[in-house]
Coordinates of C-alpha atoms in Angstrom, one line a residue:
Chain A
M14 CA -11.4 29.9 23.7
S15 CA -12.9 32.1 26.2
E16 CA -11.4 30.1 29.3
Q17 CA -9.1 31.6 31.3
Y18 CA -6.2 29.9 32.6
E19 CA -2.8 31.2 33.7
Y20 CA -0.6 28.7 32.1
I21 CA -1.3 27.2 28.3
L22 CA 0.8 24.2 29.5
K23 CA 2.8 23.3 32.8
T24 CA 4.8 20.2 33.8
E25 CA 5.7 19.5 37.7
H26 CA 8.4 16.8 38.4
V27 CA 8.2 15.1 35.1
S28 CA 10.9 12.3 34.4
K29 CA 11.4 10.6 31.6
R30 CA 13.6 6.9 32.0
F31 CA 14.7 4.4 28.9
G32 CA 15.3 1.5 30.7
S33 CA 18.0 2.2 33.0
L34 CA 19.3 5.5 31.6
E35 CA 17.4 8.6 32.6
V36 CA 16.5 10.9 29.8
L37 CA 14.9 13.8 31.9
K38 CA 14.8 14.9 35.1
D39 CA 12.1 16.5 37.5
I40 CA 11.8 18.9 34.7
N41 CA 9.9 22.2 36.0
L42 CA 7.7 24.6 33.2
S43 CA 5.3 26.8 33.4
V44 CA 4.5 28.6 29.9
K45 CA 1.8 31.5 29.3
K46 CA 0.0 32.7 26.9
G47 CA 1.8 34.5 23.8
E48 CA 5.8 33.2 25.5
V49 CA 8.4 32.2 23.3
I50 CA 11.1 29.9 24.7
C51 CA 14.0 28.3 23.3
I52 CA 15.5 25.4 24.4
I53 CA 19.2 24.8 23.9
G54 CA 21.7 22.6 25.0
P55 CA 24.4 19.6 24.2
S56 CA 22.7 16.6 22.3
G57 CA 21.7 14.3 24.7
A58 CA 20.5 16.5 26.7
G59 CA 16.8 15.5 26.1
K60 CA 15.3 18.3 24.4
S61 CA 13.7 16.8 22.1
T62 CA 12.2 13.6 24.5
F63 CA 11.0 16.5 26.6
L64 CA 9.0 17.8 23.9
R65 CA 8.0 14.9 22.2
S66 CA 6.7 14.0 26.2
L67 CA 4.5 17.2 26.2
N68 CA 2.2 15.9 23.2
Q69 CA 2.4 12.5 24.2
L70 CA 4.9 11.1 21.4
E71 CA 6.6 9.8 24.4
K72 CA 5.2 8.5 27.7
I73 CA 7.0 9.9 30.8
T74 CA 7.8 8.0 33.3
S75 CA 6.7 10.5 36.3
G76 CA 5.3 13.5 36.9
K77 CA 2.9 15.6 36.3
I78 CA 1.6 17.9 32.9
F79 CA -0.9 20.2 32.8
I80 CA -2.8 21.9 29.7
R81 CA -4.5 25.2 30.4
D82 CA -4.1 24.8 33.7
E83 CA -6.3 21.2 33.6
L84 CA -4.3 18.4 34.9
F85 CA -3.9 16.5 31.3
L86 CA -2.0 13.2 32.9
H87 CA -0.2 12.3 36.0
R88 CA 2.0 9.1 36.0
E89 CA 4.1 8.1 38.8
N90 CA 6.5 4.9 38.4
D91 CA 5.7 4.2 34.6
H92 CA 1.4 4.2 35.8
T93 CA -0.9 6.4 34.8
V94 CA -2.2 8.0 38.3
D95 CA -4.6 10.4 36.5
K96 CA -5.6 11.6 33.4
L97 CA -8.3 13.7 31.3
P98 CA -10.9 10.7 29.3
K99 CA -9.7 10.6 26.4
E100 CA -12.1 12.7 24.4
K101 CA -10.8 15.4 26.3
Q102 CA -7.2 14.5 26.0
Q103 CA -7.5 14.0 22.0
E104 CA -8.9 17.9 22.1
L105 CA -6.5 19.7 24.4
L106 CA -3.5 17.8 21.9
L107 CA -5.1 19.1 19.0
E108 CA -3.9 22.8 20.4
M109 CA -0.9 21.7 20.2
G110 CA 1.3 21.8 17.0
M111 CA 4.2 19.8 16.0
V112 CA 7.0 20.5 13.8
F113 CA 9.3 18.0 13.5
Q114 CA 13.3 18.1 12.2
R115 CA 12.4 15.8 9.5
F116 CA 9.3 17.6 8.8
N117 CA 7.5 13.9 8.2
L118 CA 5.2 15.0 5.2
F119 CA 3.3 12.8 4.0
P120 CA 5.0 12.1 0.5
H121 CA 1.8 10.6 -1.5
K122 CA 0.2 13.7 -0.8
T123 CA 0.7 16.7 -2.6
V124 CA 1.1 19.7 -0.5
L125 CA -2.3 21.3 -0.3
Q126 CA -3.2 17.9 0.4
N127 CA -0.8 17.6 3.0
V128 CA -2.0 21.1 4.6
C129 CA -5.2 19.6 4.2
E130 CA -5.7 16.4 5.4
A131 CA -5.9 16.9 9.3
P132 CA -8.6 19.4 9.6
I133 CA -10.8 17.3 7.4
V134 CA -10.4 14.0 8.5
V135 CA -9.7 15.1 12.3
K136 CA -11.8 18.5 12.6
K137 CA -14.4 17.2 10.0
E138 CA -14.3 20.8 8.8
K139 CA -15.5 21.7 5.1
K140 CA -13.3 20.6 1.8
D141 CA -13.9 24.1 0.4
A142 CA -13.2 26.1 3.7
V143 CA -10.3 24.1 5.2
E144 CA -8.8 24.5 1.1
A145 CA -9.2 28.3 1.3
R146 CA -7.4 28.8 4.5
A147 CA -4.4 26.1 3.8
R148 CA -4.0 28.4 0.2
E149 CA -3.5 31.6 3.0
L150 CA -1.1 29.4 5.2
L151 CA 1.0 28.4 2.0
E152 CA 0.7 32.4 1.1
R153 CA 1.8 33.0 4.5
V154 CA 4.9 30.5 4.2
G155 CA 5.6 31.8 0.8
L156 CA 4.9 28.9 -1.2
S157 CA 1.8 29.2 -2.8
E158 CA 2.9 28.3 -5.8
K159 CA 4.2 24.7 -4.8
A160 CA 0.0 24.1 -3.8
D161 CA 0.3 20.9 -6.0
E162 CA 3.4 20.2 -6.2
Y163 CA 4.1 16.4 -4.2
P164 CA 6.9 16.9 -1.2
S165 CA 9.8 15.3 -2.8
R166 CA 10.0 18.0 -5.0
L167 CA 10.6 20.5 -3.0
S168 CA 13.5 21.3 -1.1
G169 CA 14.1 20.7 2.8
G170 CA 13.2 24.4 3.6
Q171 CA 10.3 24.3 1.3
Q172 CA 9.3 21.0 3.1
Q173 CA 9.9 22.1 6.0
R174 CA 7.8 25.7 6.0
V175 CA 4.5 22.9 4.4
A176 CA 5.2 21.0 7.6
I177 CA 4.6 24.7 9.6
A178 CA 1.6 24.9 7.9
R179 CA 0.4 21.8 7.9
A180 CA 0.4 22.4 11.8
L181 CA -1.0 25.8 11.5
A182 CA -3.8 24.1 9.8
M183 CA -4.9 23.0 12.9
N184 CA -5.2 26.2 14.5
P185 CA -3.2 25.2 18.0
E186 CA -2.6 27.6 20.4
I187 CA 0.8 26.3 21.0
M188 CA 3.8 25.3 18.9
L189 CA 6.4 22.9 19.7
F190 CA 9.7 22.8 17.0
D191 CA 12.0 19.8 17.7
E192 CA 14.9 21.4 15.8
P193 CA 13.2 22.7 12.6
T194 CA 16.2 23.5 10.5
S195 CA 18.9 20.8 12.5
A196 CA 18.3 18.7 8.9
L197 CA 18.6 21.9 6.6
D198 CA 21.7 22.9 4.2
P199 CA 22.6 26.1 6.1
E200 CA 21.5 28.3 2.8
L201 CA 17.6 27.4 4.0
V202 CA 17.7 27.9 7.3
G203 CA 16.9 31.2 6.9
D204 CA 13.4 31.0 5.5
V205 CA 12.8 29.0 7.7
L206 CA 13.5 31.2 10.8
K207 CA 11.6 34.0 8.8
V208 CA 8.7 32.0 9.0
M209 CA 8.9 31.1 12.7
K210 CA 10.4 34.8 13.2
E211 CA 6.5 36.1 11.6
L212 CA 4.6 33.4 13.6
A213 CA 6.4 34.7 17.1
Q214 CA 5.5 38.3 16.1
S215 CA 2.0 36.9 15.3
G216 CA 1.7 36.1 18.7
M217 CA 1.8 32.2 18.8
T218 CA 2.9 30.8 21.8
M219 CA 6.2 28.3 20.9
L220 CA 8.6 26.3 22.4
C221 CA 11.4 25.6 20.6
V222 CA 14.4 23.2 20.3
T223 CA 16.8 24.3 18.2
H224 CA 20.7 25.1 17.8
E225 CA 19.9 28.4 16.2
M226 CA 21.7 30.6 18.9
G227 CA 20.7 33.9 16.7
F228 CA 17.2 33.1 16.5
A229 CA 17.0 32.2 20.1
R230 CA 18.3 35.7 21.2
E231 CA 16.5 37.7 18.5
V232 CA 12.8 35.9 19.2
A233 CA 12.8 34.3 22.3
D234 CA 10.8 35.9 25.6
R235 CA 13.0 33.0 27.4
V236 CA 16.3 30.9 26.9
L237 CA 15.8 27.4 29.1
F238 CA 19.6 25.7 28.8
M239 CA 19.1 21.8 29.6
A240 CA 21.7 19.6 30.0
D241 CA 21.4 15.8 31.1
G242 CA 18.1 16.0 31.8
I243 CA 17.7 19.2 34.1
I244 CA 16.8 22.4 33.6
A245 CA 20.4 23.9 34.1
E246 CA 19.9 27.4 33.7
E247 CA 16.8 29.5 32.6
G248 CA 16.4 33.3 32.0
V249 CA 15.7 36.0 29.3
P250 CA 18.1 35.6 26.2
E251 CA 20.0 38.8 27.1
E252 CA 20.7 37.4 30.6
I253 CA 22.0 33.4 29.1
F254 CA 23.5 34.9 26.4
T255 CA 25.8 37.7 27.7
N256 CA 26.5 36.8 31.4
P257 CA 25.4 32.8 32.2
K258 CA 25.9 31.8 35.5
A259 CA 25.9 28.1 35.1
E260 CA 29.4 26.8 33.9
R261 CA 27.6 24.3 31.9
T262 CA 26.1 27.3 29.9
R263 CA 29.4 28.9 29.5
N264 CA 31.3 25.9 28.2
F265 CA 28.2 25.2 25.7
L266 CA 28.3 28.9 24.3
N267 CA 31.9 29.0 24.1
A268 CA 31.9 25.6 22.1
I269 CA 29.1 26.8 20.2
L270 CA 30.0 30.5 19.3
D271 CA 33.5 29.9 18.6
A272 CA 32.8 27.3 15.9
Chain B
M17 CA -3.7 16.3 -11.7
K18 CA -1.1 16.4 -14.5
K19 CA -2.2 14.6 -17.9
P20 CA 0.4 11.5 -18.4
D21 CA 3.0 12.0 -20.8
L22 CA 2.5 10.2 -23.9
K23 CA 5.9 10.9 -25.1
K24 CA 7.0 8.5 -22.5
Y25 CA 4.9 6.0 -23.8
S26 CA 4.7 6.2 -27.1
K27 CA 7.3 3.4 -28.0
Q28 CA 4.8 1.0 -26.3
I29 CA 2.2 2.5 -28.1
I30 CA 3.5 1.8 -31.6
W31 CA 4.7 -1.8 -30.7
I32 CA 1.3 -2.2 -29.3
A33 CA -0.7 -0.7 -32.6
V34 CA 2.0 -2.6 -35.2
I35 CA 1.2 -5.3 -32.9
A36 CA -2.8 -5.2 -33.0
V37 CA -2.7 -4.3 -37.1
V38 CA -0.9 -7.4 -37.5
C39 CA -3.0 -9.2 -36.4
I40 CA -6.6 -7.7 -37.4
V41 CA -5.1 -8.4 -40.9
L42 CA -4.3 -12.0 -40.1
A43 CA -7.8 -12.3 -38.5
V44 CA -9.7 -10.6 -41.7
L45 CA -7.5 -12.7 -44.5
K46 CA -8.8 -16.3 -42.2
P47 CA -10.2 -18.4 -44.6
G48 CA -14.0 -18.8 -42.9
R49 CA -15.4 -21.6 -41.3
E50 CA -17.5 -22.9 -44.6
Q51 CA -14.4 -22.3 -46.9
L52 CA -12.3 -24.4 -44.4
L53 CA -15.1 -27.4 -44.8
S54 CA -15.5 -27.0 -48.5
S55 CA -11.7 -27.9 -49.0
T56 CA -12.4 -31.8 -48.3
S57 CA -11.6 -34.4 -49.7
P58 CA -15.3 -35.1 -52.4
K59 CA -15.9 -38.6 -50.1
M60 CA -15.7 -36.6 -46.7
Q61 CA -17.7 -33.8 -48.3
K62 CA -20.3 -36.5 -49.8
L63 CA -20.8 -37.7 -46.2
I64 CA -20.9 -34.1 -44.8
D65 CA -23.9 -33.4 -47.3
E66 CA -25.5 -36.3 -46.0
D67 CA -25.6 -35.4 -42.6
K68 CA -27.0 -31.9 -43.3
G69 CA -30.8 -33.5 -43.8
S70 CA -30.1 -36.3 -41.0
T71 CA -30.6 -36.3 -37.2
R72 CA -27.6 -38.9 -37.3
K73 CA -24.1 -37.1 -37.7
R74 CA -21.8 -39.7 -39.0
V75 CA -19.2 -37.2 -39.8
T76 CA -17.6 -35.5 -36.1
V77 CA -16.3 -31.9 -36.7
T78 CA -14.4 -30.0 -34.7
Y79 CA -13.8 -26.3 -35.4
N80 CA -11.0 -24.2 -33.4
S81 CA -10.8 -20.9 -34.0
L82 CA -8.0 -18.7 -32.5
L83 CA -8.0 -15.3 -33.8
I84 CA -5.4 -15.4 -36.7
I85 CA -5.4 -19.6 -37.3
N86 CA -7.8 -21.9 -37.2
Y87 CA -8.5 -25.4 -37.5
V88 CA -10.8 -28.0 -38.3
S89 CA -10.6 -31.9 -37.9
L90 CA -13.2 -34.3 -39.4
S91 CA -13.6 -37.8 -38.6
S92 CA -16.1 -40.3 -39.6
S93 CA -16.2 -44.2 -37.7
G94 CA -18.3 -47.1 -39.3
A95 CA -18.0 -48.5 -42.6
N96 CA -16.2 -45.1 -44.0
E97 CA -13.7 -44.4 -41.7
M98 CA -11.9 -42.0 -42.3
S99 CA -10.0 -38.7 -41.0
E100 CA -9.3 -35.3 -42.6
R101 CA -7.8 -32.4 -41.0
Y102 CA -7.1 -28.6 -42.2
V103 CA -5.7 -25.2 -40.8
G104 CA -6.6 -22.4 -42.2
F105 CA -4.1 -18.8 -43.0
L106 CA -4.0 -16.2 -44.1
G107 CA -6.7 -16.8 -46.7
K108 CA -5.9 -20.5 -47.9
V109 CA -6.5 -24.0 -46.5
Y110 CA -3.4 -26.1 -45.7
P111 CA -3.9 -29.9 -45.3
A112 CA -2.9 -31.0 -42.1
D113 CA -2.7 -35.1 -42.0
A114 CA 0.9 -34.9 -42.3
G115 CA 4.2 -33.3 -41.8
A116 CA 4.9 -29.3 -40.4
M117 CA 1.2 -28.5 -41.1
K118 CA 0.1 -31.9 -38.8
V119 CA 2.1 -29.9 -36.2
V120 CA 0.8 -26.7 -36.4
G121 CA -3.1 -27.7 -36.6
Q122 CA -2.3 -29.7 -33.7
M123 CA -0.7 -26.7 -31.9
V124 CA -3.7 -24.5 -32.3
N125 CA -6.5 -27.3 -31.1
Y126 CA -3.9 -27.4 -27.7
S127 CA -3.9 -24.0 -27.4
Y128 CA -7.8 -23.6 -28.1
R129 CA -8.6 -26.3 -25.6
M130 CA -5.8 -25.0 -22.8
L131 CA -7.3 -21.6 -23.3
G132 CA -11.1 -22.8 -22.6
C133 CA -12.2 -21.4 -25.8
G134 CA -16.2 -22.4 -26.2
E135 CA -15.9 -22.9 -23.0
N136 CA -17.2 -21.7 -20.0
L137 CA -15.4 -19.5 -17.3
M138 CA -14.5 -23.3 -15.5
H139 CA -11.7 -23.9 -18.2
G140 CA -8.7 -24.1 -18.8
A141 CA -6.5 -20.1 -19.2
K142 CA -9.9 -18.9 -17.4
L143 CA -10.2 -21.2 -14.9
T144 CA -6.1 -20.6 -14.3
I145 CA -6.7 -16.5 -14.0
L146 CA -9.6 -16.2 -12.4
L147 CA -9.4 -18.5 -9.4
T148 CA -5.2 -16.1 -9.3
T149 CA -7.1 -13.2 -9.0
L150 CA -9.9 -14.0 -6.9
T151 CA -7.1 -15.8 -4.6
V152 CA -5.1 -12.4 -4.8
I153 CA -7.7 -9.7 -4.1
F154 CA -9.3 -11.9 -1.1
G155 CA -5.9 -12.8 -0.1
L156 CA -4.8 -9.2 0.0
L157 CA -7.6 -8.4 2.1
L158 CA -7.5 -11.4 4.4
G159 CA -3.3 -10.7 4.5
T160 CA -3.9 -7.0 5.6
L161 CA -6.2 -7.8 8.4
L162 CA -3.8 -10.4 9.3
A163 CA -0.9 -7.9 9.2
L164 CA -2.3 -5.4 11.4
G165 CA -3.6 -8.0 13.6
K166 CA 0.1 -9.0 13.8
I167 CA 1.8 -5.9 14.6
S168 CA -0.9 -4.5 17.0
K169 CA 0.1 -4.4 20.3
K170 CA -2.9 -6.4 21.9
K171 CA -1.0 -9.7 22.6
I172 CA -4.2 -11.7 21.7
L173 CA -4.6 -10.8 18.3
S174 CA -0.9 -10.5 17.5
R175 CA -1.2 -14.2 18.6
I176 CA -4.2 -15.4 16.6
S177 CA -2.2 -13.6 13.4
G178 CA 1.1 -15.4 14.3
A179 CA -0.5 -18.6 14.6
Y180 CA -2.3 -18.6 11.4
I181 CA 0.2 -17.3 8.9
F182 CA 2.6 -20.1 10.8
F183 CA -0.3 -22.6 10.0
F184 CA -0.8 -21.6 6.5
R185 CA 2.8 -21.0 5.5
G186 CA 3.9 -24.3 7.4
T187 CA 1.7 -26.4 5.4
P188 CA 1.5 -27.8 1.5
L189 CA -1.1 -26.0 -0.6
L190 CA -2.3 -29.0 -1.7
I191 CA -3.4 -30.6 1.6
Q192 CA -5.0 -27.3 2.5
L193 CA -6.9 -28.0 -0.9
F194 CA -7.8 -31.5 0.2
V195 CA -8.5 -30.3 3.7
V196 CA -11.4 -27.8 2.5
Y197 CA -12.6 -29.6 -0.6
F198 CA -13.1 -33.0 1.4
T199 CA -12.5 -32.8 5.0
V200 CA -15.1 -29.4 5.8
P201 CA -17.9 -30.6 4.0
G202 CA -17.4 -34.2 5.6
I203 CA -17.4 -32.7 9.1
F204 CA -20.4 -30.1 8.1
G205 CA -22.2 -32.8 6.6
F206 CA -22.8 -31.3 3.2
A207 CA -21.1 -31.1 -0.3
W208 CA -20.0 -28.3 -2.7
R209 CA -22.0 -28.7 -5.3
D210 CA -25.1 -28.2 -3.3
L211 CA -24.2 -24.5 -3.2
F212 CA -25.3 -24.7 -7.0
S213 CA -29.1 -25.8 -8.3
S214 CA -29.2 -29.2 -9.2
A215 CA -30.0 -28.8 -12.5
D216 CA -26.8 -26.6 -13.0
A217 CA -24.8 -30.0 -15.3
E218 CA -21.9 -27.5 -14.1
A219 CA -22.3 -27.9 -10.5
V220 CA -20.2 -29.5 -9.3
Y221 CA -17.3 -28.0 -10.7
K222 CA -18.7 -24.4 -9.7
G223 CA -18.3 -26.2 -6.1
A224 CA -14.6 -27.7 -6.7
F225 CA -13.9 -23.8 -8.0
T226 CA -15.3 -22.4 -4.4
A227 CA -13.6 -24.8 -2.5
A228 CA -10.5 -24.2 -4.5
A229 CA -10.9 -20.5 -4.6
I230 CA -11.6 -20.2 -0.5
A231 CA -8.4 -22.7 -0.2
F232 CA -6.0 -20.7 -2.5
A233 CA -7.1 -17.5 -0.7
L234 CA -6.5 -18.4 2.8
N235 CA -3.2 -20.0 2.2
S236 CA -2.4 -16.9 0.0
G237 CA -3.7 -14.7 2.8
A238 CA -1.0 -16.0 5.0
Y239 CA 1.8 -14.8 2.3
C240 CA 0.1 -11.5 1.7
A241 CA 0.0 -11.1 5.6
E242 CA 4.0 -11.0 5.6
I243 CA 4.0 -8.9 2.1
V244 CA 1.5 -6.0 3.8
R245 CA 3.3 -6.3 7.0
S246 CA 6.8 -5.7 6.0
A247 CA 5.3 -3.2 3.5
I248 CA 3.6 -0.9 6.6
Q249 CA 7.3 -1.6 8.8
S250 CA 9.2 -0.4 6.0
I251 CA 7.4 3.3 6.3
D252 CA 9.4 5.7 8.2
K253 CA 8.3 6.0 11.9
G254 CA 7.7 10.0 11.2
Q255 CA 4.8 9.2 9.0
F256 CA 3.2 7.5 12.4
E257 CA 4.1 10.3 14.5
A258 CA 3.8 13.3 12.0
S259 CA -0.1 11.8 11.8
K260 CA -0.5 11.5 15.7
A261 CA 0.6 15.1 16.3
L262 CA -2.0 15.8 13.6
G263 CA -4.8 14.1 16.1
M264 CA -5.7 11.8 13.7
T265 CA -6.7 8.2 15.5
Y266 CA -4.5 4.9 14.6
P267 CA -7.3 3.6 12.2
Q268 CA -7.7 7.0 10.4
T269 CA -3.2 7.0 10.3
M270 CA -3.4 3.3 8.4
T271 CA -6.2 3.8 6.2
R272 CA -5.2 7.0 4.4
I273 CA -1.6 7.3 5.5
I274 CA 0.5 4.4 6.0
I275 CA -1.3 1.7 4.0
P276 CA -1.7 4.2 0.7
Q277 CA 2.1 4.4 1.6
S278 CA 2.6 0.7 2.0
I279 CA 0.3 -0.4 -1.5
R280 CA 3.6 1.0 -3.7
R281 CA 5.8 -1.3 -2.0
M282 CA 3.9 -4.0 -1.8
I283 CA 3.4 -4.1 -5.7
P284 CA 6.6 -5.5 -6.5
N285 CA 6.1 -8.6 -4.0
V286 CA 2.3 -9.1 -4.6
S287 CA 3.4 -9.6 -8.2
N288 CA 5.6 -12.2 -7.7
E289 CA 2.8 -13.7 -5.0
F290 CA 0.4 -13.3 -7.9
I291 CA 2.6 -15.3 -10.3
M292 CA 3.2 -18.0 -7.7
I293 CA -0.4 -18.5 -7.1
L294 CA -0.6 -18.3 -10.8
K295 CA 1.6 -21.6 -11.0
D296 CA -0.1 -23.4 -7.5
A297 CA -3.8 -23.3 -9.8
S298 CA -2.7 -26.1 -11.6
L299 CA -2.8 -27.7 -8.1
V300 CA -6.2 -27.8 -8.7
F301 CA -6.3 -31.0 -11.2
A302 CA -6.2 -32.6 -7.4
I303 CA -9.8 -31.8 -7.6
S304 CA -10.5 -32.4 -11.3
L305 CA -11.0 -29.3 -12.1
M306 CA -10.2 -28.3 -15.6
D307 CA -7.3 -25.8 -15.6
I308 CA -4.0 -25.5 -18.1
T309 CA -2.3 -28.3 -16.7
T310 CA -4.9 -30.6 -16.4
I311 CA -6.0 -30.5 -19.9
S312 CA -2.2 -30.3 -21.2
K313 CA -1.7 -33.7 -19.0
N314 CA -4.7 -35.3 -20.1
I315 CA -4.5 -34.5 -24.1
M316 CA -0.7 -36.5 -23.6
T317 CA -2.5 -38.6 -22.0
S318 CA -4.9 -39.8 -24.3
E319 CA -3.1 -38.7 -27.5
G320 CA 0.2 -39.5 -26.3
S321 CA 1.0 -36.3 -27.7
Y322 CA 4.5 -35.4 -26.0
L323 CA 4.3 -31.6 -27.7
V324 CA 1.1 -30.8 -26.0
F325 CA 3.9 -29.2 -22.9
I326 CA 5.3 -26.6 -25.3
P327 CA 1.6 -24.7 -26.0
A328 CA 1.0 -24.8 -22.5
L329 CA 4.7 -23.3 -21.7
V330 CA 3.8 -20.6 -23.9
I331 CA 0.1 -20.1 -22.6
Y332 CA 1.8 -19.6 -19.3
L333 CA 4.4 -17.1 -20.6
L334 CA 1.8 -15.3 -21.9
I335 CA -0.3 -14.7 -19.1
T336 CA 2.6 -14.1 -16.8
A337 CA 4.4 -11.3 -18.9
F338 CA 0.3 -9.9 -19.6
F339 CA 0.1 -9.3 -15.7
G340 CA 3.6 -8.3 -15.6
F341 CA 3.0 -5.5 -17.9
I342 CA -0.2 -4.4 -15.4
F343 CA 1.5 -4.5 -12.4
D344 CA 4.3 -2.7 -13.6
K345 CA 2.0 -0.2 -14.7
I346 CA 0.4 -0.2 -11.4
E347 CA 3.5 0.5 -10.2
K348 CA 4.1 3.5 -11.9
K349 CA 1.1 5.1 -11.3
F350 CA 1.6 4.7 -7.8
S351 CA 5.6 6.0 -8.0
V352 CA 4.4 9.3 -9.1
Y353 CA 5.0 11.2 -5.6
E354 CA 8.4 10.0 -5.6

């Protein structure tokens, strides 16, 4: 962790095509350690695709991805031009935790087992140590009494908090949130946002795709507005929310805030 | 983990206990072998007594005991040719040479033979159950490999698995059995019985059984592959993504996340496959193995008893019911998290 780097995560000219559909066009983004960035925008803008291509759930068509200033992957026209060796890639990917819209907890494992699975299996850590840490994390997300339940017994909000704990158990440097509250009933959103806020305040680097404007405004250091596969506008929350420059941003914010 | 909820099973437990108690009582009250043999006519009794001292037996005694009921048939040939049959039940001995008791006696005798009682594992229901169980176990292992091959991104693996499944589902099991039993040893110059010691009187049967188990497992592998594949593909894509995002490799994801969840979804289909194999196992008649079906056919041919097929059906149903119950329990056990 003592390595010196300027940007924990950086993309240059990232594009992604699904057949003839261009989902991402020339996305450039630099993230410094400790930054909290919220990505907002209409559906179909490519927000989730961008997030997913950062941790290789989607293969980018072209562009460069840097992690800790190292060229992680460079692709042009669906061909890999350059990349880190596989083990190094794997190691850097572990620095990214991901939280999904649909939680994706492992239904056949208890809450505690969900949190402990990856540290034990992937990092080969000792079971006792992992369990102790997992219980701390569950405490932190307010679910210590649910450790031995199966996910199906939990509400959506509780499941999502377990998912956050599960990602945190790998001690990532950066957390990616892919619309973490979109699948939740409105009354359950608050608990999840509270956990995310605390996480942001603790100094975690975060990249959140979200529709929660209040959260973005309060917590984010920077807000990106994405539309049609490009970053249409970027700035501090105050600026974006009170004085948006691009017309698309204005229309979007008006539509959302009126609703 | 939580203890199983006994209350939920209390009804079943009571039923099983009642049946067990009734069976035990009936078994205890069943007349013994000596009691049956001493109930014969004086003439037969005399022959039996004479036999006791000599090495040349003139009376052939067939004694079948089936837990709660037993049956004895005595016959002698030559000058004193005669035959007598008795059924023992609930402390009493009934003559079974005519009427309803004759039928009861026959049923006991046929069931005894079809169940393979008093024989080794290569006979009757024992053979059927052993062959079916081995087939499903190895079929599932092979099927899992084939399924992983078929969904693999490596074209060559996927093609090989696809071709295998196409071949074994597209040809009759009976011919596959013939190929394994006759063609393969023919080409490679060996005999299945040679796998076992030549001193072993059962070597022929053991060899045939080995061939049958291999042919059945190869065939079942193709069907199980489709069961496993459809179960794996029914698992939400998010499970793969979450595993990948946590840094798990493909083998780790498969063995720890996907396959354990698939098992739950496979069980109904595996149960179905089990029952299909149980019935397909009767094809072993073609390589002279004595399973339930072969024995019933032999009894029909040699004794002209058309009633033999009724206990055969009952035995199949009992086996199916028992394994259906087991699969049901397994499914419940795997469903705890749902």
